[in-house]
Amino acid sequence: MNAKKIALVTGGSRGLGKDMAINLAKRGLDVIITYNSNTQAASETVSLIENEGRKGFAIQLDVRNVKSFADFASDLIQQLQNRFKTTHFDFLINNAGFGHNGSVTDTTEEAFDDLYNVHLKGVYFLTQKLLDLINDGGGIVNISSGLARFSFPGYSAYASMKGAIEVYTRYLAKELGARKIKANTIAPGAINTDFNKERFDAAPQVVDMIASLTALGRIGESEDIGSIVAFLCTEDAAWINGQRIEASGGMFV
């Protein structure tokens, strides 16, 4: 049973992170989310968590600002003490991120650095900072992308960060095994969220093209991913460790 277990989802106020948080609550976990700037969206997600009968709260965090992680950890400990009478949690889901479309020749150093700071450096050092707060027997879920396996022009920098996260996750699984902490990666395919909204709205034919390349004949929705994250945070997934799980509906199979 997962009663009284606690999950932390970065970037949990919208998109995939929001659906992850709701699905975790449905599985019986209390859920902490982080948000960068949208306080209203964060509050709405917390309300949805509470509607499932679980405790939830939100903490502001900019995952590109590594120097803020010590203060974030201190704030998290205080909130855990006040709300749950504990200083630890069970599952860390590194989800926060943003997309970028630029060819190899057009991607700027600034864009590359921003992707690096959020998708790789931020994940690496936030996880490092929070390891002592994760209960033995808990777990880490890192979000990668189908683009780390298959290639679309314009995503070289983004996909490179996600490829690095997949390697990092395997090392987490190896090094944290003594504490029985599992680490896995989920790699979504093309998902119909606000993450891709601008691209899909500008070129609706892209949706049809992606569907035609997918065995199940459609693009993904948020709920296709959140339920998998929640599953990995249950005892049903206790023997899954160090794995890359692609959830793309069978793109390019």
PDB file of C-alpha atoms in Angstrom:
ATOM      1  CA  MET A   1       0.000   0.000   0.000  1.00  0.00           C
ATOM      2  CA  ASN A   2       1.148   3.567  -0.716  1.00  0.00           C
ATOM      3  CA  ALA A   3      -0.859   5.298   2.014  1.00  0.00           C
ATOM      4  CA  LYS A   4       1.094   8.108   3.586  1.00  0.00           C
ATOM      5  CA  LYS A   5       3.786   8.015   0.949  1.00  0.00           C
ATOM      6  CA  ILE A   6       4.787  11.325  -0.577  1.00  0.00           C
ATOM      7  CA  ALA A   7       5.855  12.238  -4.111  1.00  0.00           C
ATOM      8  CA  LEU A   8       7.503  15.440  -5.331  1.00  0.00           C
ATOM      9  CA  VAL A   9       6.834  16.455  -8.952  1.00  0.00           C
ATOM     10  CA  THR A  10       8.837  19.306 -10.443  1.00  0.00           C
ATOM     11  CA  GLY A  11       6.922  21.380 -12.956  1.00  0.00           C
ATOM     12  CA  GLY A  12       3.687  19.952 -11.614  1.00  0.00           C
ATOM     13  CA  SER A  13       1.410  22.907 -12.232  1.00  0.00           C
ATOM     14  CA  ARG A  14       0.584  22.175 -15.882  1.00  0.00           C
ATOM     15  CA  GLY A  15       0.865  19.748 -18.762  1.00  0.00           C
ATOM     16  CA  LEU A  16       2.366  16.349 -18.080  1.00  0.00           C
ATOM     17  CA  GLY A  17       3.374  17.286 -14.540  1.00  0.00           C
ATOM     18  CA  LYS A  18      -0.184  18.180 -13.630  1.00  0.00           C
ATOM     19  CA  ASP A  19      -1.480  14.843 -14.867  1.00  0.00           C
ATOM     20  CA  MET A  20       1.324  13.034 -13.040  1.00  0.00           C
ATOM     21  CA  ALA A  21       0.348  14.752  -9.794  1.00  0.00           C
ATOM     22  CA  ILE A  22      -3.329  13.839 -10.184  1.00  0.00           C
ATOM     23  CA  ASN A  23      -2.544  10.217 -11.034  1.00  0.00           C
ATOM     24  CA  LEU A  24      -0.209   9.923  -8.051  1.00  0.00           C
ATOM     25  CA  ALA A  25      -3.014  11.194  -5.818  1.00  0.00           C
ATOM     26  CA  LYS A  26      -5.389   8.665  -7.344  1.00  0.00           C
ATOM     27  CA  ARG A  27      -2.880   5.953  -6.394  1.00  0.00           C
ATOM     28  CA  GLY A  28      -3.024   7.118  -2.786  1.00  0.00           C
ATOM     29  CA  LEU A  29       0.094   9.293  -2.545  1.00  0.00           C
ATOM     30  CA  ASP A  30       0.310  12.775  -1.115  1.00  0.00           C
ATOM     31  CA  VAL A  31       1.870  15.103  -3.680  1.00  0.00           C
ATOM     32  CA  ILE A  32       4.161  18.117  -3.566  1.00  0.00           C
ATOM     33  CA  ILE A  33       4.505  20.057  -6.802  1.00  0.00           C
ATOM     34  CA  THR A  34       6.897  22.788  -7.832  1.00  0.00           C
ATOM     35  CA  TYR A  35       6.076  25.623 -10.191  1.00  0.00           C
ATOM     36  CA  ASN A  36       8.214  28.338 -11.736  1.00  0.00           C
ATOM     37  CA  SER A  37       5.901  31.370 -11.945  1.00  0.00           C
ATOM     38  CA  ASN A  38       2.221  30.455 -12.442  1.00  0.00           C
ATOM     39  CA  THR A  39       0.829  30.528  -8.909  1.00  0.00           C
ATOM     40  CA  GLN A  40      -2.775  30.169 -10.061  1.00  0.00           C
ATOM     41  CA  ALA A  41      -2.070  27.022 -12.088  1.00  0.00           C
ATOM     42  CA  ALA A  42      -0.190  25.544  -9.145  1.00  0.00           C
ATOM     43  CA  SER A  43      -3.114  26.243  -6.812  1.00  0.00           C
ATOM     44  CA  GLU A  44      -5.526  24.607  -9.249  1.00  0.00           C
ATOM     45  CA  THR A  45      -3.379  21.477  -9.398  1.00  0.00           C
ATOM     46  CA  VAL A  46      -3.189  21.317  -5.595  1.00  0.00           C
ATOM     47  CA  SER A  47      -6.994  21.528  -5.467  1.00  0.00           C
ATOM     48  CA  LEU A  48      -7.262  18.603  -7.882  1.00  0.00           C
ATOM     49  CA  ILE A  49      -4.881  16.585  -5.697  1.00  0.00           C
ATOM     50  CA  GLU A  50      -7.007  17.356  -2.659  1.00  0.00           C
ATOM     51  CA  ASN A  51     -10.154  16.403  -4.591  1.00  0.00           C
ATOM     52  CA  GLU A  52      -8.690  12.890  -4.725  1.00  0.00           C
ATOM     53  CA  GLY A  53      -8.577  12.846  -0.927  1.00  0.00           C
ATOM     54  CA  ARG A  54      -4.820  13.364  -0.627  1.00  0.00           C
ATOM     55  CA  LYS A  55      -2.704  16.180   0.778  1.00  0.00           C
ATOM     56  CA  GLY A  56      -0.995  18.501  -1.664  1.00  0.00           C
ATOM     57  CA  PHE A  57       0.948  21.714  -1.706  1.00  0.00           C
ATOM     58  CA  ALA A  58       3.118  23.747  -4.080  1.00  0.00           C
ATOM     59  CA  ILE A  59       6.548  25.324  -3.688  1.00  0.00           C
ATOM     60  CA  GLN A  60       8.122  27.798  -6.125  1.00  0.00           C
ATOM     61  CA  LEU A  61      11.300  26.566  -7.819  1.00  0.00           C
ATOM     62  CA  ASP A  62      13.305  27.648 -10.843  1.00  0.00           C
ATOM     63  CA  VAL A  63      15.215  24.485 -11.756  1.00  0.00           C
ATOM     64  CA  ARG A  64      17.753  26.481 -13.774  1.00  0.00           C
ATOM     65  CA  ASN A  65      18.911  28.257 -10.599  1.00  0.00           C
ATOM     66  CA  VAL A  66      21.156  25.695  -8.913  1.00  0.00           C
ATOM     67  CA  LYS A  67      22.200  28.175  -6.232  1.00  0.00           C
ATOM     68  CA  SER A  68      18.596  28.247  -4.982  1.00  0.00           C
ATOM     69  CA  PHE A  69      18.447  24.510  -4.286  1.00  0.00           C
ATOM     70  CA  ALA A  70      19.768  24.710  -0.727  1.00  0.00           C
ATOM     71  CA  ASP A  71      17.046  27.211   0.221  1.00  0.00           C
ATOM     72  CA  PHE A  72      14.472  25.084  -1.607  1.00  0.00           C
ATOM     73  CA  ALA A  73      15.519  21.998   0.361  1.00  0.00           C
ATOM     74  CA  SER A  74      15.238  23.921   3.637  1.00  0.00           C
ATOM     75  CA  ASP A  75      11.768  25.185   2.688  1.00  0.00           C
ATOM     76  CA  LEU A  76      10.756  21.664   1.674  1.00  0.00           C
ATOM     77  CA  ILE A  77      11.878  20.227   5.024  1.00  0.00           C
ATOM     78  CA  GLN A  78       9.891  22.878   6.883  1.00  0.00           C
ATOM     79  CA  GLN A  79       6.780  22.197   4.817  1.00  0.00           C
ATOM     80  CA  LEU A  80       7.143  18.441   5.307  1.00  0.00           C
ATOM     81  CA  GLN A  81       7.418  18.938   9.060  1.00  0.00           C
ATOM     82  CA  ASN A  82       4.427  21.267   9.212  1.00  0.00           C
ATOM     83  CA  ARG A  83       2.129  19.262   6.942  1.00  0.00           C
ATOM     84  CA  PHE A  84       3.235  15.632   7.337  1.00  0.00           C
ATOM     85  CA  LYS A  85       5.229  15.524  10.586  1.00  0.00           C
ATOM     86  CA  THR A  86       8.244  14.181   8.700  1.00  0.00           C
ATOM     87  CA  THR A  87      11.406  15.484   7.048  1.00  0.00           C
ATOM     88  CA  HIS A  88      11.496  12.977   4.189  1.00  0.00           C
ATOM     89  CA  PHE A  89       9.533  11.998   1.113  1.00  0.00           C
ATOM     90  CA  ASP A  90       9.467   8.878  -1.058  1.00  0.00           C
ATOM     91  CA  PHE A  91       9.459   9.646  -4.781  1.00  0.00           C
ATOM     92  CA  LEU A  92      11.137  12.378  -6.836  1.00  0.00           C
ATOM     93  CA  ILE A  93       9.804  12.996 -10.342  1.00  0.00           C
ATOM     94  CA  ASN A  94      12.082  15.285 -12.345  1.00  0.00           C
ATOM     95  CA  ASN A  95       9.610  16.594 -14.891  1.00  0.00           C
ATOM     96  CA  ALA A  96      10.132  20.377 -15.183  1.00  0.00           C
ATOM     97  CA  GLY A  97      11.260  21.505 -18.600  1.00  0.00           C
ATOM     98  CA  PHE A  98      10.504  23.296 -21.835  1.00  0.00           C
ATOM     99  CA  GLY A  99      10.797  22.588 -25.525  1.00  0.00           C
ATOM    100  CA  HIS A 100      13.113  24.033 -28.130  1.00  0.00           C
ATOM    101  CA  ASN A 101      13.084  23.783 -31.912  1.00  0.00           C
ATOM    102  CA  GLY A 102      16.214  24.833 -33.762  1.00  0.00           C
ATOM    103  CA  SER A 103      18.424  23.202 -36.361  1.00  0.00           C
ATOM    104  CA  VAL A 104      22.028  22.287 -35.637  1.00  0.00           C
ATOM    105  CA  THR A 105      23.122  25.350 -37.591  1.00  0.00           C
ATOM    106  CA  ASP A 106      20.605  27.735 -35.979  1.00  0.00           C
ATOM    107  CA  THR A 107      20.715  26.741 -32.284  1.00  0.00           C
ATOM    108  CA  THR A 108      22.412  29.495 -30.302  1.00  0.00           C
ATOM    109  CA  GLU A 109      24.765  29.044 -27.386  1.00  0.00           C
ATOM    110  CA  GLU A 110      22.239  30.833 -25.177  1.00  0.00           C
ATOM    111  CA  ALA A 111      19.454  28.433 -26.133  1.00  0.00           C
ATOM    112  CA  PHE A 112      21.759  25.455 -25.617  1.00  0.00           C
ATOM    113  CA  ASP A 113      22.817  26.686 -22.177  1.00  0.00           C
ATOM    114  CA  ASP A 114      19.200  27.247 -21.124  1.00  0.00           C
ATOM    115  CA  LEU A 115      18.282  23.710 -22.150  1.00  0.00           C
ATOM    116  CA  TYR A 116      21.337  22.364 -20.331  1.00  0.00           C
ATOM    117  CA  ASN A 117      20.584  24.288 -17.148  1.00  0.00           C
ATOM    118  CA  VAL A 118      16.993  23.046 -16.940  1.00  0.00           C
ATOM    119  CA  HIS A 119      17.080  19.554 -18.433  1.00  0.00           C
ATOM    120  CA  LEU A 120      20.465  18.268 -17.280  1.00  0.00           C
ATOM    121  CA  LYS A 121      22.350  20.426 -14.781  1.00  0.00           C
ATOM    122  CA  GLY A 122      19.200  21.306 -12.847  1.00  0.00           C
ATOM    123  CA  VAL A 123      18.040  17.688 -12.702  1.00  0.00           C
ATOM    124  CA  TYR A 124      21.479  16.440 -11.683  1.00  0.00           C
ATOM    125  CA  PHE A 125      22.057  18.868  -8.841  1.00  0.00           C
ATOM    126  CA  LEU A 126      18.472  19.040  -7.576  1.00  0.00           C
ATOM    127  CA  THR A 127      18.510  15.261  -7.262  1.00  0.00           C
ATOM    128  CA  GLN A 128      21.880  15.455  -5.509  1.00  0.00           C
ATOM    129  CA  LYS A 129      20.550  18.043  -3.068  1.00  0.00           C
ATOM    130  CA  LEU A 130      17.424  16.014  -2.259  1.00  0.00           C
ATOM    131  CA  LEU A 131      18.927  12.521  -2.001  1.00  0.00           C
ATOM    132  CA  ASP A 132      19.244  12.695   1.767  1.00  0.00           C
ATOM    133  CA  LEU A 133      15.529  13.563   1.995  1.00  0.00           C
ATOM    134  CA  ILE A 134      14.340  10.556  -0.019  1.00  0.00           C
ATOM    135  CA  ASN A 135      13.353   7.583   2.107  1.00  0.00           C
ATOM    136  CA  ASP A 136      15.224   4.330   1.576  1.00  0.00           C
ATOM    137  CA  GLY A 137      13.069   2.133  -0.623  1.00  0.00           C
ATOM    138  CA  GLY A 138      11.740   5.133  -2.535  1.00  0.00           C
ATOM    139  CA  GLY A 139      12.284   6.043  -6.149  1.00  0.00           C
ATOM    140  CA  ILE A 140      13.292   8.576  -8.777  1.00  0.00           C
ATOM    141  CA  VAL A 141      11.575   9.017 -12.135  1.00  0.00           C
ATOM    142  CA  ASN A 142      13.296  11.193 -14.727  1.00  0.00           C
ATOM    143  CA  ILE A 143      11.473  12.383 -17.821  1.00  0.00           C
ATOM    144  CA  SER A 144      13.298  11.888 -21.101  1.00  0.00           C
ATOM    145  CA  SER A 145      11.833  11.948 -24.616  1.00  0.00           C
ATOM    146  CA  GLY A 146      11.240   9.626 -27.520  1.00  0.00           C
ATOM    147  CA  LEU A 147      13.547  12.028 -29.369  1.00  0.00           C
ATOM    148  CA  ALA A 148      16.486  10.417 -27.583  1.00  0.00           C
ATOM    149  CA  ARG A 149      15.802   7.287 -29.707  1.00  0.00           C
ATOM    150  CA  PHE A 150      14.358   8.617 -32.972  1.00  0.00           C
ATOM    151  CA  SER A 151      15.287  11.875 -34.675  1.00  0.00           C
ATOM    152  CA  PHE A 152      13.296  14.814 -36.006  1.00  0.00           C
ATOM    153  CA  PRO A 153      15.133  17.811 -37.476  1.00  0.00           C
ATOM    154  CA  GLY A 154      15.227  20.734 -35.076  1.00  0.00           C
ATOM    155  CA  TYR A 155      15.588  18.879 -31.787  1.00  0.00           C
ATOM    156  CA  SER A 156      19.292  18.057 -31.580  1.00  0.00           C
ATOM    157  CA  ALA A 157      20.013  20.159 -28.479  1.00  0.00           C
ATOM    158  CA  TYR A 158      16.874  19.153 -26.589  1.00  0.00           C
ATOM    159  CA  ALA A 159      17.285  15.471 -27.421  1.00  0.00           C
ATOM    160  CA  SER A 160      20.959  15.536 -26.431  1.00  0.00           C
ATOM    161  CA  MET A 161      19.996  16.660 -22.929  1.00  0.00           C
ATOM    162  CA  LYS A 162      17.427  13.905 -22.694  1.00  0.00           C
ATOM    163  CA  GLY A 163      19.932  11.318 -23.859  1.00  0.00           C
ATOM    164  CA  ALA A 164      22.245  12.436 -21.076  1.00  0.00           C
ATOM    165  CA  ILE A 165      19.415  12.095 -18.549  1.00  0.00           C
ATOM    166  CA  GLU A 166      18.913   8.476 -19.589  1.00  0.00           C
ATOM    167  CA  VAL A 167      22.580   7.727 -18.861  1.00  0.00           C
ATOM    168  CA  TYR A 168      22.393   9.620 -15.569  1.00  0.00           C
ATOM    169  CA  THR A 169      19.356   7.593 -14.522  1.00  0.00           C
ATOM    170  CA  ARG A 170      21.199   4.305 -14.976  1.00  0.00           C
ATOM    171  CA  TYR A 171      23.984   5.570 -12.741  1.00  0.00           C
ATOM    172  CA  LEU A 172      21.448   6.620 -10.114  1.00  0.00           C
ATOM    173  CA  ALA A 173      19.992   3.115 -10.173  1.00  0.00           C
ATOM    174  CA  LYS A 174      23.443   1.593  -9.713  1.00  0.00           C
ATOM    175  CA  GLU A 175      24.673   3.954  -6.986  1.00  0.00           C
ATOM    176  CA  LEU A 176      21.437   4.085  -4.977  1.00  0.00           C
ATOM    177  CA  GLY A 177      20.763   0.345  -5.071  1.00  0.00           C
ATOM    178  CA  ALA A 178      22.185  -0.144  -1.582  1.00  0.00           C
ATOM    179  CA  ARG A 179      19.411   2.138  -0.294  1.00  0.00           C
ATOM    180  CA  LYS A 180      16.790   0.240  -2.344  1.00  0.00           C
ATOM    181  CA  ILE A 181      16.002   3.469  -4.204  1.00  0.00           C
ATOM    182  CA  LYS A 182      14.923   2.734  -7.770  1.00  0.00           C
ATOM    183  CA  ALA A 183      15.608   5.079 -10.691  1.00  0.00           C
ATOM    184  CA  ASN A 184      13.850   4.877 -14.038  1.00  0.00           C
ATOM    185  CA  THR A 185      13.279   7.030 -17.090  1.00  0.00           C
ATOM    186  CA  ILE A 186      10.046   7.598 -18.974  1.00  0.00           C
ATOM    187  CA  ALA A 187      10.405   8.769 -22.572  1.00  0.00           C
ATOM    188  CA  PRO A 188       7.162  10.243 -23.932  1.00  0.00           C
ATOM    189  CA  GLY A 189       6.521  10.546 -27.633  1.00  0.00           C
ATOM    190  CA  ALA A 190       4.693  13.551 -29.089  1.00  0.00           C
ATOM    191  CA  ILE A 191       2.117  14.641 -26.509  1.00  0.00           C
ATOM    192  CA  ASN A 192      -0.781  17.038 -27.013  1.00  0.00           C
ATOM    193  CA  THR A 193      -0.117  19.473 -24.153  1.00  0.00           C
ATOM    194  CA  ASP A 194       0.662  23.182 -23.897  1.00  0.00           C
ATOM    195  CA  PHE A 195       4.295  22.074 -24.300  1.00  0.00           C
ATOM    196  CA  ASN A 196       3.599  21.446 -28.021  1.00  0.00           C
ATOM    197  CA  LYS A 197       0.533  23.659 -28.449  1.00  0.00           C
ATOM    198  CA  GLU A 198       2.253  26.443 -30.394  1.00  0.00           C
ATOM    199  CA  ARG A 199       3.799  24.028 -32.882  1.00  0.00           C
ATOM    200  CA  PHE A 200       0.619  21.994 -33.336  1.00  0.00           C
ATOM    201  CA  ASP A 201      -1.527  25.123 -33.754  1.00  0.00           C
ATOM    202  CA  ALA A 202       0.865  26.585 -36.309  1.00  0.00           C
ATOM    203  CA  ALA A 203       1.076  23.375 -38.333  1.00  0.00           C
ATOM    204  CA  PRO A 204      -1.924  21.104 -37.655  1.00  0.00           C
ATOM    205  CA  GLN A 205      -0.727  18.768 -40.406  1.00  0.00           C
ATOM    206  CA  VAL A 206       2.103  17.800 -38.037  1.00  0.00           C
ATOM    207  CA  VAL A 207      -0.459  16.062 -35.812  1.00  0.00           C
ATOM    208  CA  ASP A 208      -1.629  13.902 -38.719  1.00  0.00           C
ATOM    209  CA  MET A 209       1.951  13.166 -39.717  1.00  0.00           C
ATOM    210  CA  ILE A 210       2.899  12.030 -36.198  1.00  0.00           C
ATOM    211  CA  ALA A 211      -0.247   9.898 -35.962  1.00  0.00           C
ATOM    212  CA  SER A 212       0.681   8.213 -39.250  1.00  0.00           C
ATOM    213  CA  LEU A 213       4.101   7.300 -37.817  1.00  0.00           C
ATOM    214  CA  THR A 214       2.600   5.831 -34.636  1.00  0.00           C
ATOM    215  CA  ALA A 215       1.412   2.239 -34.435  1.00  0.00           C
ATOM    216  CA  LEU A 216      -1.658   3.203 -32.392  1.00  0.00           C
ATOM    217  CA  GLY A 217      -2.577   5.878 -34.927  1.00  0.00           C
ATOM    218  CA  ARG A 218      -2.746   9.024 -32.800  1.00  0.00           C
ATOM    219  CA  ILE A 219      -0.618  11.473 -30.842  1.00  0.00           C
ATOM    220  CA  GLY A 220      -0.352  11.118 -27.078  1.00  0.00           C
ATOM    221  CA  GLU A 221      -2.343  12.857 -24.373  1.00  0.00           C
ATOM    222  CA  SER A 222      -1.213  13.846 -20.876  1.00  0.00           C
ATOM    223  CA  GLU A 223      -3.085  10.971 -19.270  1.00  0.00           C
ATOM    224  CA  ASP A 224      -1.034   8.524 -21.344  1.00  0.00           C
ATOM    225  CA  ILE A 225       2.037   9.492 -19.306  1.00  0.00           C
ATOM    226  CA  GLY A 226       0.822  10.386 -15.818  1.00  0.00           C
ATOM    227  CA  SER A 227      -0.538   6.927 -15.136  1.00  0.00           C
ATOM    228  CA  ILE A 228       2.837   5.342 -15.974  1.00  0.00           C
ATOM    229  CA  VAL A 229       4.663   7.674 -13.589  1.00  0.00           C
ATOM    230  CA  ALA A 230       2.162   6.807 -10.872  1.00  0.00           C
ATOM    231  CA  PHE A 231       2.632   3.083 -11.534  1.00  0.00           C
ATOM    232  CA  LEU A 232       6.396   3.416 -11.035  1.00  0.00           C
ATOM    233  CA  CYS A 233       5.685   4.895  -7.603  1.00  0.00           C
ATOM    234  CA  THR A 234       3.828   1.810  -6.384  1.00  0.00           C
ATOM    235  CA  GLU A 235       4.834  -1.591  -5.064  1.00  0.00           C
ATOM    236  CA  ASP A 236       3.581  -3.083  -8.333  1.00  0.00           C
ATOM    237  CA  ALA A 237       6.746  -1.648  -9.942  1.00  0.00           C
ATOM    238  CA  ALA A 238       9.112  -2.660  -7.139  1.00  0.00           C
ATOM    239  CA  TRP A 239      11.320  -4.774  -9.432  1.00  0.00           C
ATOM    240  CA  ILE A 240      11.663  -2.200 -12.234  1.00  0.00           C
ATOM    241  CA  ASN A 241      14.968  -0.369 -11.925  1.00  0.00           C
ATOM    242  CA  GLY A 242      17.441   1.344 -14.225  1.00  0.00           C
ATOM    243  CA  GLN A 243      15.035   1.161 -17.158  1.00  0.00           C
ATOM    244  CA  ARG A 244      14.033   3.425 -20.016  1.00  0.00           C
ATOM    245  CA  ILE A 245      10.284   3.094 -20.622  1.00  0.00           C
ATOM    246  CA  GLU A 246       9.170   4.694 -23.849  1.00  0.00           C
ATOM    247  CA  ALA A 247       5.536   5.778 -23.962  1.00  0.00           C
ATOM    248  CA  SER A 248       5.053   6.861 -27.557  1.00  0.00           C
ATOM    249  CA  GLY A 249       2.238   4.630 -28.798  1.00  0.00           C
ATOM    250  CA  GLY A 250       4.779   2.839 -30.984  1.00  0.00           C
ATOM    251  CA  MET A 251       6.452   5.616 -32.962  1.00  0.00           C
ATOM    252  CA  PHE A 252       8.875   4.218 -35.548  1.00  0.00           C
ATOM    253  CA  VAL A 253       8.551   0.628 -34.275  1.00  0.00           C
TER     254      VAL A 253
END
